[in-house]
Amino acid sequence: MLDMRKENCIFCKIMEGEIPSSTIYEDGDFKVILDINPAAKGHAIILPKEHYENIYELPEELAGKAMVLAKKLAAHMTEKLECDGFNLIQNNGEIAGQTVFHFHLHLIPRYQDGNNKDLLTWNVLQYQEGETDKLAELLKID
Ligand code: AMP
Ligand code: ZN
């Protein structure tokens, strides 16, 4: 039985074959497809076959497998595309740029002579004195 999110999800529809996609890899856990609006030639996205909205929902085991797959594909795609660099990008939540709410990991080849607009830029903040110590204390994890 499909849940509501899944029924309305573009990537779940791709998984069911209801929407076509250009698949470059598939196994029991993931499908990797070419992004329909690529930031660069060969831009692909790793999609878990099951619907998880974001990194918070994704089970640890699949998170680990996704990163191992990203490493393999980065090497493979770099060789085939002869790109000069590679970005892994993963957005969670609207404010973070997520537009499809089914976890996905972007694989973006970068070319020396390509469209070299920064994919992620930020204005650097200044910490107040002592703020980094407090933050490190807050964020410390065993
Ligand atoms: P994000 O902004 O991180 O949520 O990325 C969503 C990505 O999904 C965008 O880069 C879209 O171009 C891509 N996308 C949306 N619909 C499709 C589709 N039908 N096939 C392939 N990629 C898609
Ligand atoms: Zn989905």
Tab-separated table of N, CA and C and ligand atoms in Angstrom:
chain	number	residue	atom	x	y	z
A	1	MET	N	0.863	-1.205	0.000
A	1	MET	CA	0.000	0.000	0.000
A	1	MET	C	0.891	1.244	0.000
A	2	LEU	N	0.702	2.102	-0.985
A	2	LEU	CA	1.517	3.320	-1.063
A	2	LEU	C	1.001	4.350	-0.064
A	3	ASP	N	1.928	5.057	0.611
A	3	ASP	CA	1.437	6.131	1.480
A	3	ASP	C	1.281	7.393	0.641
A	4	MET	N	0.690	8.435	1.208
A	4	MET	CA	0.346	9.655	0.459
A	4	MET	C	1.567	10.314	-0.165
A	5	ARG	N	2.613	10.425	0.661
A	5	ARG	CA	3.815	11.099	0.151
A	5	ARG	C	4.323	10.371	-1.077
A	6	LYS	N	4.343	9.075	-0.966
A	6	LYS	CA	4.892	8.282	-2.038
A	6	LYS	C	4.073	8.448	-3.323
A	7	GLU	N	2.772	8.483	-3.176
A	7	GLU	CA	1.903	8.622	-4.352
A	7	GLU	C	2.156	9.920	-5.098
A	8	ASN	N	2.517	10.954	-4.363
A	8	ASN	CA	2.699	12.261	-5.009
A	8	ASN	C	4.155	12.571	-5.310
A	9	CYS	N	5.012	11.579	-5.158
A	9	CYS	CA	6.444	11.852	-5.254
A	9	CYS	C	6.978	11.501	-6.660
A	10	ILE	N	7.624	12.486	-7.288
A	10	ILE	CA	8.176	12.289	-8.642
A	10	ILE	C	9.153	11.120	-8.672
A	11	PHE	N	10.027	11.042	-7.668
A	11	PHE	CA	11.058	10.000	-7.694
A	11	PHE	C	10.448	8.618	-7.435
A	12	CYS	N	9.402	8.545	-6.614
A	12	CYS	CA	8.707	7.261	-6.448
A	12	CYS	C	8.043	6.858	-7.763
A	13	LYS	N	7.528	7.840	-8.503
A	13	LYS	CA	6.911	7.532	-9.806
A	13	LYS	C	7.978	7.032	-10.782
A	14	ILE	N	9.160	7.606	-10.710
A	14	ILE	CA	10.280	7.120	-11.542
A	14	ILE	C	10.596	5.677	-11.155
A	15	MET	N	10.597	5.412	-9.856
A	15	MET	CA	10.885	4.060	-9.350
A	15	MET	C	9.879	3.048	-9.878
A	16	GLU	N	8.603	3.483	-9.958
A	16	GLU	CA	7.531	2.585	-10.434
A	16	GLU	C	7.483	2.511	-11.959
A	17	GLY	N	8.325	3.328	-12.636
A	17	GLY	CA	8.310	3.337	-14.101
A	17	GLY	C	7.181	4.182	-14.685
A	18	GLU	N	6.500	4.966	-13.843
A	18	GLU	CA	5.391	5.811	-14.323
A	18	GLU	C	5.903	7.062	-15.015
A	19	ILE	N	7.128	7.481	-14.645
A	19	ILE	CA	7.788	8.622	-15.291
A	19	ILE	C	9.115	8.081	-15.831
A	20	PRO	N	9.432	8.388	-17.093
A	20	PRO	CA	10.684	7.851	-17.655
A	20	PRO	C	11.914	8.528	-17.057
A	21	SER	N	13.017	7.812	-17.075
A	21	SER	CA	14.279	8.386	-16.598
A	21	SER	C	15.417	7.725	-17.355
A	22	SER	N	16.569	8.380	-17.361
A	22	SER	CA	17.773	7.789	-17.960
A	22	SER	C	18.596	7.210	-16.833
A	23	THR	N	18.543	5.893	-16.716
A	23	THR	CA	19.185	5.205	-15.589
A	23	THR	C	20.624	4.829	-15.934
A	24	ILE	N	21.543	5.142	-15.025
A	24	ILE	CA	22.934	4.735	-15.268
A	24	ILE	C	23.380	3.607	-14.324
A	25	TYR	N	22.610	3.378	-13.266
A	25	TYR	CA	22.976	2.308	-12.322
A	25	TYR	C	21.724	1.915	-11.536
A	26	GLU	N	21.639	0.648	-11.200
A	26	GLU	CA	20.537	0.182	-10.366
A	26	GLU	C	20.977	-1.030	-9.570
A	27	ASP	N	20.610	-1.070	-8.292
A	27	ASP	CA	20.793	-2.295	-7.497
A	27	ASP	C	19.556	-2.449	-6.610
A	28	GLY	N	19.616	-3.307	-5.624
A	28	GLY	CA	18.443	-3.552	-4.797
A	28	GLY	C	18.009	-2.344	-3.981
A	29	ASP	N	18.922	-1.461	-3.685
A	29	ASP	CA	18.629	-0.313	-2.816
A	29	ASP	C	18.454	1.013	-3.552
A	30	PHE	N	19.161	1.174	-4.674
A	30	PHE	CA	19.228	2.495	-5.323
A	30	PHE	C	19.006	2.428	-6.822
A	31	LYS	N	18.573	3.579	-7.342
A	31	LYS	CA	18.574	3.821	-8.780
A	31	LYS	C	19.343	5.132	-8.941
A	32	VAL	N	20.207	5.187	-9.950
A	32	VAL	CA	20.943	6.431	-10.219
A	32	VAL	C	20.545	6.884	-11.612
A	33	ILE	N	20.036	8.120	-11.689
A	33	ILE	CA	19.516	8.626	-12.975
A	33	ILE	C	20.184	9.945	-13.331
A	34	LEU	N	20.111	10.294	-14.606
A	34	LEU	CA	20.592	11.614	-15.018
A	34	LEU	C	19.580	12.659	-14.572
A	35	ASP	N	20.079	13.756	-14.016
A	35	ASP	CA	19.196	14.864	-13.623
A	35	ASP	C	18.625	15.517	-14.886
A	36	ILE	N	17.327	15.815	-14.843
A	36	ILE	CA	16.628	16.348	-16.019
A	36	ILE	C	17.024	17.807	-16.309
A	37	ASN	N	17.482	18.507	-15.288
A	37	ASN	CA	17.959	19.899	-15.456
A	37	ASN	C	19.400	19.987	-14.960
A	38	PRO	N	20.326	19.466	-15.737
A	38	PRO	CA	21.703	19.303	-15.238
A	38	PRO	C	22.464	20.610	-15.021
A	39	ALA	N	23.223	20.645	-13.936
A	39	ALA	CA	24.125	21.776	-13.671
A	39	ALA	C	25.370	21.644	-14.532
A	40	ALA	N	25.637	20.438	-15.007
A	40	ALA	CA	26.792	20.163	-15.871
A	40	ALA	C	26.514	18.858	-16.599
A	41	LYS	N	27.232	18.639	-17.697
A	41	LYS	CA	27.030	17.408	-18.477
A	41	LYS	C	27.317	16.175	-17.604
A	42	GLY	N	26.334	15.297	-17.515
A	42	GLY	CA	26.511	14.068	-16.741
A	42	GLY	C	25.990	14.143	-15.312
A	43	HIS	N	25.467	15.311	-14.904
A	43	HIS	CA	24.889	15.473	-13.557
A	43	HIS	C	23.880	14.347	-13.303
A	44	ALA	N	24.135	13.588	-12.245
A	44	ALA	CA	23.268	12.445	-11.915
A	44	ALA	C	22.792	12.553	-10.475
A	45	ILE	N	21.759	11.784	-10.137
A	45	ILE	CA	21.278	11.766	-8.747
A	45	ILE	C	21.084	10.320	-8.287
A	46	ILE	N	21.581	10.066	-7.071
A	46	ILE	CA	21.401	8.750	-6.437
A	46	ILE	C	20.083	8.794	-5.667
A	47	LEU	N	19.187	7.863	-5.989
A	47	LEU	CA	17.881	7.804	-5.332
A	47	LEU	C	17.697	6.464	-4.621
A	48	PRO	N	17.395	6.475	-3.318
A	48	PRO	CA	17.017	5.208	-2.689
A	48	PRO	C	15.686	4.748	-3.290
A	49	LYS	N	15.510	3.449	-3.449
A	49	LYS	CA	14.262	2.943	-4.048
A	49	LYS	C	13.067	3.199	-3.132
A	50	GLU	N	13.289	3.117	-1.821
A	50	GLU	CA	12.220	3.412	-0.861
A	50	GLU	C	12.122	4.912	-0.645
A	51	HIS	N	10.955	5.371	-0.280
A	51	HIS	CA	10.759	6.804	-0.064
A	51	HIS	C	11.206	7.224	1.340
A	52	TYR	N	12.255	8.025	1.402
A	52	TYR	CA	12.665	8.705	2.637
A	52	TYR	C	12.776	10.159	2.259
A	53	GLU	N	12.144	11.019	3.058
A	53	GLU	CA	12.041	12.422	2.664
A	53	GLU	C	13.384	13.134	2.607
A	54	ASN	N	14.274	12.796	3.539
A	54	ASN	CA	15.519	13.577	3.677
A	54	ASN	C	16.541	12.780	4.491
A	55	ILE	N	17.664	13.408	4.766
A	55	ILE	CA	18.762	12.743	5.493
A	55	ILE	C	18.329	12.305	6.900
A	56	TYR	N	17.372	13.055	7.482
A	56	TYR	CA	16.920	12.717	8.840
A	56	TYR	C	16.152	11.394	8.842
A	57	GLU	N	15.415	11.156	7.770
A	57	GLU	CA	14.594	9.930	7.683
A	57	GLU	C	15.376	8.729	7.153
A	58	LEU	N	16.429	9.009	6.403
A	58	LEU	CA	17.181	7.922	5.753
A	58	LEU	C	17.842	7.019	6.798
A	59	PRO	N	17.620	5.705	6.748
A	59	PRO	CA	18.284	4.809	7.706
A	59	PRO	C	19.810	4.857	7.540
A	60	GLU	N	20.511	4.690	8.656
A	60	GLU	CA	21.986	4.764	8.652
A	60	GLU	C	22.609	3.828	7.636
A	61	GLU	N	22.065	2.630	7.545
A	61	GLU	CA	22.643	1.636	6.638
A	61	GLU	C	22.607	2.136	5.192
A	62	LEU	N	21.484	2.745	4.799
A	62	LEU	CA	21.369	3.252	3.428
A	62	LEU	C	22.247	4.489	3.228
A	63	ALA	N	22.398	5.288	4.272
A	63	ALA	CA	23.263	6.474	4.178
A	63	ALA	C	24.694	6.032	3.880
A	64	GLY	N	25.126	4.995	4.576
A	64	GLY	CA	26.471	4.462	4.353
A	64	GLY	C	26.622	3.929	2.939
A	65	LYS	N	25.625	3.134	2.512
A	65	LYS	CA	25.684	2.553	1.167
A	65	LYS	C	25.663	3.642	0.093
A	66	ALA	N	24.903	4.702	0.331
A	66	ALA	CA	24.808	5.799	-0.659
A	66	ALA	C	26.175	6.457	-0.835
A	67	MET	N	26.906	6.628	0.266
A	67	MET	CA	28.217	7.277	0.161
A	67	MET	C	29.238	6.367	-0.533
A	68	VAL	N	29.170	5.079	-0.260
A	68	VAL	CA	30.068	4.143	-0.950
A	68	VAL	C	29.769	4.153	-2.448
A	69	LEU	N	28.482	4.182	-2.801
A	69	LEU	CA	28.085	4.227	-4.211
A	69	LEU	C	28.534	5.545	-4.853
A	70	ALA	N	28.406	6.636	-4.112
A	70	ALA	CA	28.836	7.951	-4.631
A	70	ALA	C	30.329	7.924	-4.939
A	71	LYS	N	31.094	7.298	-4.078
A	71	LYS	CA	32.548	7.215	-4.308
A	71	LYS	C	32.845	6.430	-5.581
A	72	LYS	N	32.164	5.293	-5.747
A	72	LYS	CA	32.357	4.472	-6.953
A	72	LYS	C	31.991	5.248	-8.200
A	73	LEU	N	30.839	5.901	-8.153
A	73	LEU	CA	30.356	6.622	-9.333
A	73	LEU	C	31.211	7.847	-9.630
A	74	ALA	N	31.717	8.495	-8.605
A	74	ALA	CA	32.587	9.654	-8.827
A	74	ALA	C	33.803	9.225	-9.648
A	75	ALA	N	34.389	8.098	-9.273
A	75	ALA	CA	35.559	7.599	-10.009
A	75	ALA	C	35.176	7.197	-11.427
A	76	HIS	N	34.099	6.438	-11.549
A	76	HIS	CA	33.643	5.944	-12.854
A	76	HIS	C	33.265	7.102	-13.783
A	77	MET	N	32.475	8.041	-13.281
A	77	MET	CA	32.000	9.155	-14.117
A	77	MET	C	33.152	10.079	-14.507
A	78	THR	N	34.100	10.269	-13.582
A	78	THR	CA	35.247	11.132	-13.877
A	78	THR	C	36.073	10.536	-15.016
A	79	GLU	N	36.205	9.199	-14.974
A	79	GLU	CA	36.951	8.529	-16.041
A	79	GLU	C	36.208	8.651	-17.375
A	80	LYS	N	34.917	8.358	-17.371
A	80	LYS	CA	34.145	8.355	-18.622
A	80	LYS	C	33.940	9.761	-19.192
A	81	LEU	N	33.680	10.718	-18.312
A	81	LEU	CA	33.355	12.073	-18.778
A	81	LEU	C	34.597	12.949	-18.942
A	82	GLU	N	35.692	12.465	-18.379
A	82	GLU	CA	36.947	13.223	-18.379
A	82	GLU	C	36.743	14.609	-17.784
A	83	CYS	N	36.027	14.638	-16.660
A	83	CYS	CA	35.813	15.914	-15.978
A	83	CYS	C	37.012	16.208	-15.078
A	84	ASP	N	37.061	17.450	-14.581
A	84	ASP	CA	38.260	17.894	-13.852
A	84	ASP	C	38.044	17.983	-12.347
A	85	GLY	N	36.805	17.846	-11.929
A	85	GLY	CA	36.474	17.890	-10.506
A	85	GLY	C	35.077	17.338	-10.327
A	86	PHE	N	34.613	17.284	-9.095
A	86	PHE	CA	33.344	16.603	-8.830
A	86	PHE	C	32.728	17.141	-7.549
A	87	ASN	N	31.436	17.499	-7.584
A	87	ASN	CA	30.729	17.904	-6.360
A	87	ASN	C	29.703	16.847	-5.959
A	88	LEU	N	29.645	16.566	-4.660
A	88	LEU	CA	28.524	15.817	-4.083
A	88	LEU	C	27.692	16.842	-3.334
A	89	ILE	N	26.412	16.935	-3.671
A	89	ILE	CA	25.544	17.917	-3.004
A	89	ILE	C	24.264	17.217	-2.569
A	90	GLN	N	23.812	17.557	-1.382
A	90	GLN	CA	22.617	16.888	-0.845
A	90	GLN	C	21.831	17.911	-0.029
A	91	ASN	N	20.633	18.249	-0.485
A	91	ASN	CA	19.823	19.304	0.137
A	91	ASN	C	18.709	18.723	1.006
A	92	ASN	N	18.492	19.321	2.170
A	92	ASN	CA	17.426	18.890	3.081
A	92	ASN	C	16.605	20.075	3.529
A	93	GLY	N	15.329	20.102	3.139
A	93	GLY	CA	14.438	21.199	3.521
A	93	GLY	C	14.464	22.313	2.485
A	94	GLU	N	13.334	23.002	2.393
A	94	GLU	CA	13.171	24.049	1.388
A	94	GLU	C	14.234	25.137	1.522
A	95	ILE	N	14.523	25.527	2.745
A	95	ILE	CA	15.497	26.606	2.982
A	95	ILE	C	16.896	26.193	2.507
A	96	ALA	N	17.116	24.883	2.472
A	96	ALA	CA	18.421	24.357	2.030
A	96	ALA	C	18.433	24.049	0.535
A	97	GLY	N	17.335	24.381	-0.155
A	97	GLY	CA	17.312	24.205	-1.611
A	97	GLY	C	16.679	22.909	-2.086
A	98	GLN	N	16.087	22.142	-1.151
A	98	GLN	CA	15.452	20.883	-1.585
A	98	GLN	C	14.140	21.190	-2.298
A	99	THR	N	13.969	20.609	-3.475
A	99	THR	CA	12.729	20.830	-4.237
A	99	THR	C	11.951	19.530	-4.438
A	100	VAL	N	12.647	18.396	-4.347
A	100	VAL	CA	11.957	17.099	-4.418
A	100	VAL	C	12.193	16.411	-3.073
A	101	PHE	N	11.073	16.091	-2.399
A	101	PHE	CA	11.187	15.645	-1.014
A	101	PHE	C	11.238	14.113	-0.906
A	102	HIS	N	12.179	13.584	-1.646
A	102	HIS	CA	12.568	12.166	-1.609
A	102	HIS	C	14.091	12.236	-1.621
A	103	PHE	N	14.734	11.730	-0.572
A	103	PHE	CA	16.186	11.878	-0.431
A	103	PHE	C	16.901	11.625	-1.755
A	104	HIS	N	17.861	12.468	-2.057
A	104	HIS	CA	18.710	12.230	-3.238
A	104	HIS	C	20.058	12.894	-3.020
A	105	LEU	N	21.059	12.303	-3.638
A	105	LEU	CA	22.424	12.814	-3.539
A	105	LEU	C	22.880	13.180	-4.953
A	106	HIS	N	23.191	14.465	-5.137
A	106	HIS	CA	23.622	14.936	-6.451
A	106	HIS	C	25.076	14.556	-6.714
A	107	LEU	N	25.339	14.065	-7.933
A	107	LEU	CA	26.704	13.777	-8.397
A	107	LEU	C	26.946	14.741	-9.552
A	108	ILE	N	27.811	15.724	-9.342
A	108	ILE	CA	27.956	16.784	-10.348
A	108	ILE	C	29.399	16.890	-10.840
A	109	PRO	N	29.622	16.443	-12.080
A	109	PRO	CA	30.958	16.573	-12.666
A	109	PRO	C	31.260	18.046	-12.919
A	110	ARG	N	32.507	18.438	-12.763
A	110	ARG	CA	32.895	19.835	-13.015
A	110	ARG	C	33.987	19.867	-14.070
A	111	TYR	N	33.875	20.832	-14.948
A	111	TYR	CA	34.785	20.927	-16.094
A	111	TYR	C	35.543	22.240	-16.060
A	112	GLN	N	36.819	22.152	-16.314
A	112	GLN	CA	37.673	23.330	-16.349
A	112	GLN	C	37.106	24.406	-17.279
A	113	ASP	N	36.613	23.944	-18.451
A	113	ASP	CA	36.143	24.905	-19.459
A	113	ASP	C	34.610	24.943	-19.522
A	114	GLY	N	33.949	24.535	-18.439
A	114	GLY	CA	32.482	24.441	-18.453
A	114	GLY	C	31.812	25.639	-17.818
A	115	ASN	N	30.555	25.441	-17.436
A	115	ASN	CA	29.794	26.461	-16.713
A	115	ASN	C	30.300	26.443	-15.272
A	116	ASN	N	31.166	27.387	-14.934
A	116	ASN	CA	31.830	27.289	-13.640
A	116	ASN	C	31.274	28.196	-12.563
A	117	LYS	N	29.987	28.468	-12.689
A	117	LYS	CA	29.278	29.205	-11.644
A	117	LYS	C	29.389	28.368	-10.358
A	118	ASP	N	29.638	29.043	-9.248
A	118	ASP	CA	29.676	28.309	-7.972
A	118	ASP	C	28.325	27.670	-7.724
A	119	LEU	N	28.320	26.416	-7.321
A	119	LEU	CA	27.047	25.760	-7.038
A	119	LEU	C	26.581	26.091	-5.628
A	120	LEU	N	27.522	26.367	-4.753
A	120	LEU	CA	27.189	26.735	-3.371
A	120	LEU	C	28.117	27.857	-2.949
A	121	THR	N	27.556	29.008	-2.687
A	121	THR	CA	28.409	30.083	-2.154
A	121	THR	C	27.748	30.601	-0.881
A	122	TRP	N	28.519	31.079	0.043
A	122	TRP	CA	27.919	31.670	1.237
A	122	TRP	C	28.715	32.878	1.666
A	123	ASN	N	27.999	33.778	2.358
A	123	ASN	CA	28.665	34.925	2.956
A	123	ASN	C	29.238	34.459	4.277
A	124	VAL	N	30.491	34.736	4.487
A	124	VAL	CA	31.169	34.260	5.696
A	124	VAL	C	30.715	35.067	6.905
A	125	LEU	N	30.353	34.368	7.990
A	125	LEU	CA	29.943	35.024	9.240
A	125	LEU	C	31.167	35.260	10.110
A	126	GLN	N	31.052	36.199	11.028
A	126	GLN	CA	32.106	36.398	12.026
A	126	GLN	C	31.576	35.904	13.372
A	127	TYR	N	32.310	35.031	14.043
A	127	TYR	CA	31.919	34.623	15.398
A	127	TYR	C	32.324	35.694	16.401
A	128	GLN	N	31.520	35.842	17.447
A	128	GLN	CA	31.882	36.699	18.577
A	128	GLN	C	32.952	35.965	19.391
A	129	GLU	N	33.680	36.726	20.227
A	129	GLU	CA	34.688	36.076	21.054
A	129	GLU	C	34.032	35.046	21.980
A	130	GLY	N	34.582	33.869	22.052
A	130	GLY	CA	34.058	32.813	22.936
A	130	GLY	C	32.943	31.992	22.313
A	131	GLU	N	32.414	32.461	21.193
A	131	GLU	CA	31.269	31.773	20.591
A	131	GLU	C	31.639	30.381	20.052
A	132	THR	N	32.830	30.269	19.496
A	132	THR	CA	33.218	28.954	18.943
A	132	THR	C	33.347	27.916	20.059
A	133	ASP	N	33.865	28.344	21.240
A	133	ASP	CA	33.983	27.398	22.360
A	133	ASP	C	32.604	26.899	22.767
A	134	LYS	N	31.645	27.855	22.862
A	134	LYS	CA	30.276	27.486	23.268
A	134	LYS	C	29.645	26.552	22.240
A	135	LEU	N	29.862	26.875	20.974
A	135	LEU	CA	29.275	26.041	19.915
A	135	LEU	C	29.867	24.640	19.914
A	136	ALA	N	31.183	24.575	20.076
A	136	ALA	CA	31.851	23.269	20.090
A	136	ALA	C	31.318	22.437	21.256
A	137	GLU	N	31.094	23.104	22.402
A	137	GLU	CA	30.550	22.420	23.573
A	137	GLU	C	29.146	21.892	23.280
A	138	LEU	N	28.325	22.743	22.648
A	138	LEU	CA	26.956	22.375	22.304
A	138	LEU	C	26.913	21.196	21.336
A	139	LEU	N	27.871	21.194	20.413
A	139	LEU	CA	27.820	20.230	19.307
A	139	LEU	C	28.603	18.954	19.558
A	140	LYS	N	29.359	18.946	20.639
A	140	LYS	CA	30.186	17.758	20.922
A	140	LYS	C	29.328	16.504	20.951
A	141	ILE	N	29.813	15.450	20.348
A	141	ILE	CA	29.049	14.207	20.282
A	141	ILE	C	29.989	13.025	20.570
A	142	ASP	N	29.490	12.056	21.324
A	142	ASP	CA	30.338	10.898	21.677
A	142	ASP	C	30.392	9.920	20.521
B	1	AMP	P1	16.902	19.288	-5.099
B	1	AMP	O1	16.738	20.740	-5.517
B	1	AMP	O2	18.160	18.999	-4.368
B	1	AMP	O3	15.651	18.784	-4.390
B	1	AMP	O4	17.047	18.499	-6.465
B	1	AMP	C1	15.976	17.970	-7.186
B	1	AMP	C2	16.536	17.614	-8.527
B	1	AMP	O5	15.665	16.714	-9.169
B	1	AMP	C3	16.708	18.828	-9.477
B	1	AMP	O6	18.077	18.948	-9.828
B	1	AMP	C4	15.818	18.466	-10.657
B	1	AMP	O7	16.360	18.870	-11.893
B	1	AMP	C5	15.724	16.959	-10.535
B	1	AMP	N1	14.540	16.388	-11.155
B	1	AMP	C6	13.249	16.759	-10.978
B	1	AMP	N2	12.435	15.985	-11.713
B	1	AMP	C7	13.216	15.092	-12.357
B	1	AMP	C8	12.969	14.031	-13.270
B	1	AMP	N3	11.721	13.716	-13.676
B	1	AMP	N4	14.020	13.332	-13.745
B	1	AMP	C9	15.279	13.634	-13.349
B	1	AMP	N5	15.568	14.611	-12.483
B	1	AMP	C10	14.567	15.347	-12.007
B	2	ZN	ZN	9.429	9.219	-3.075
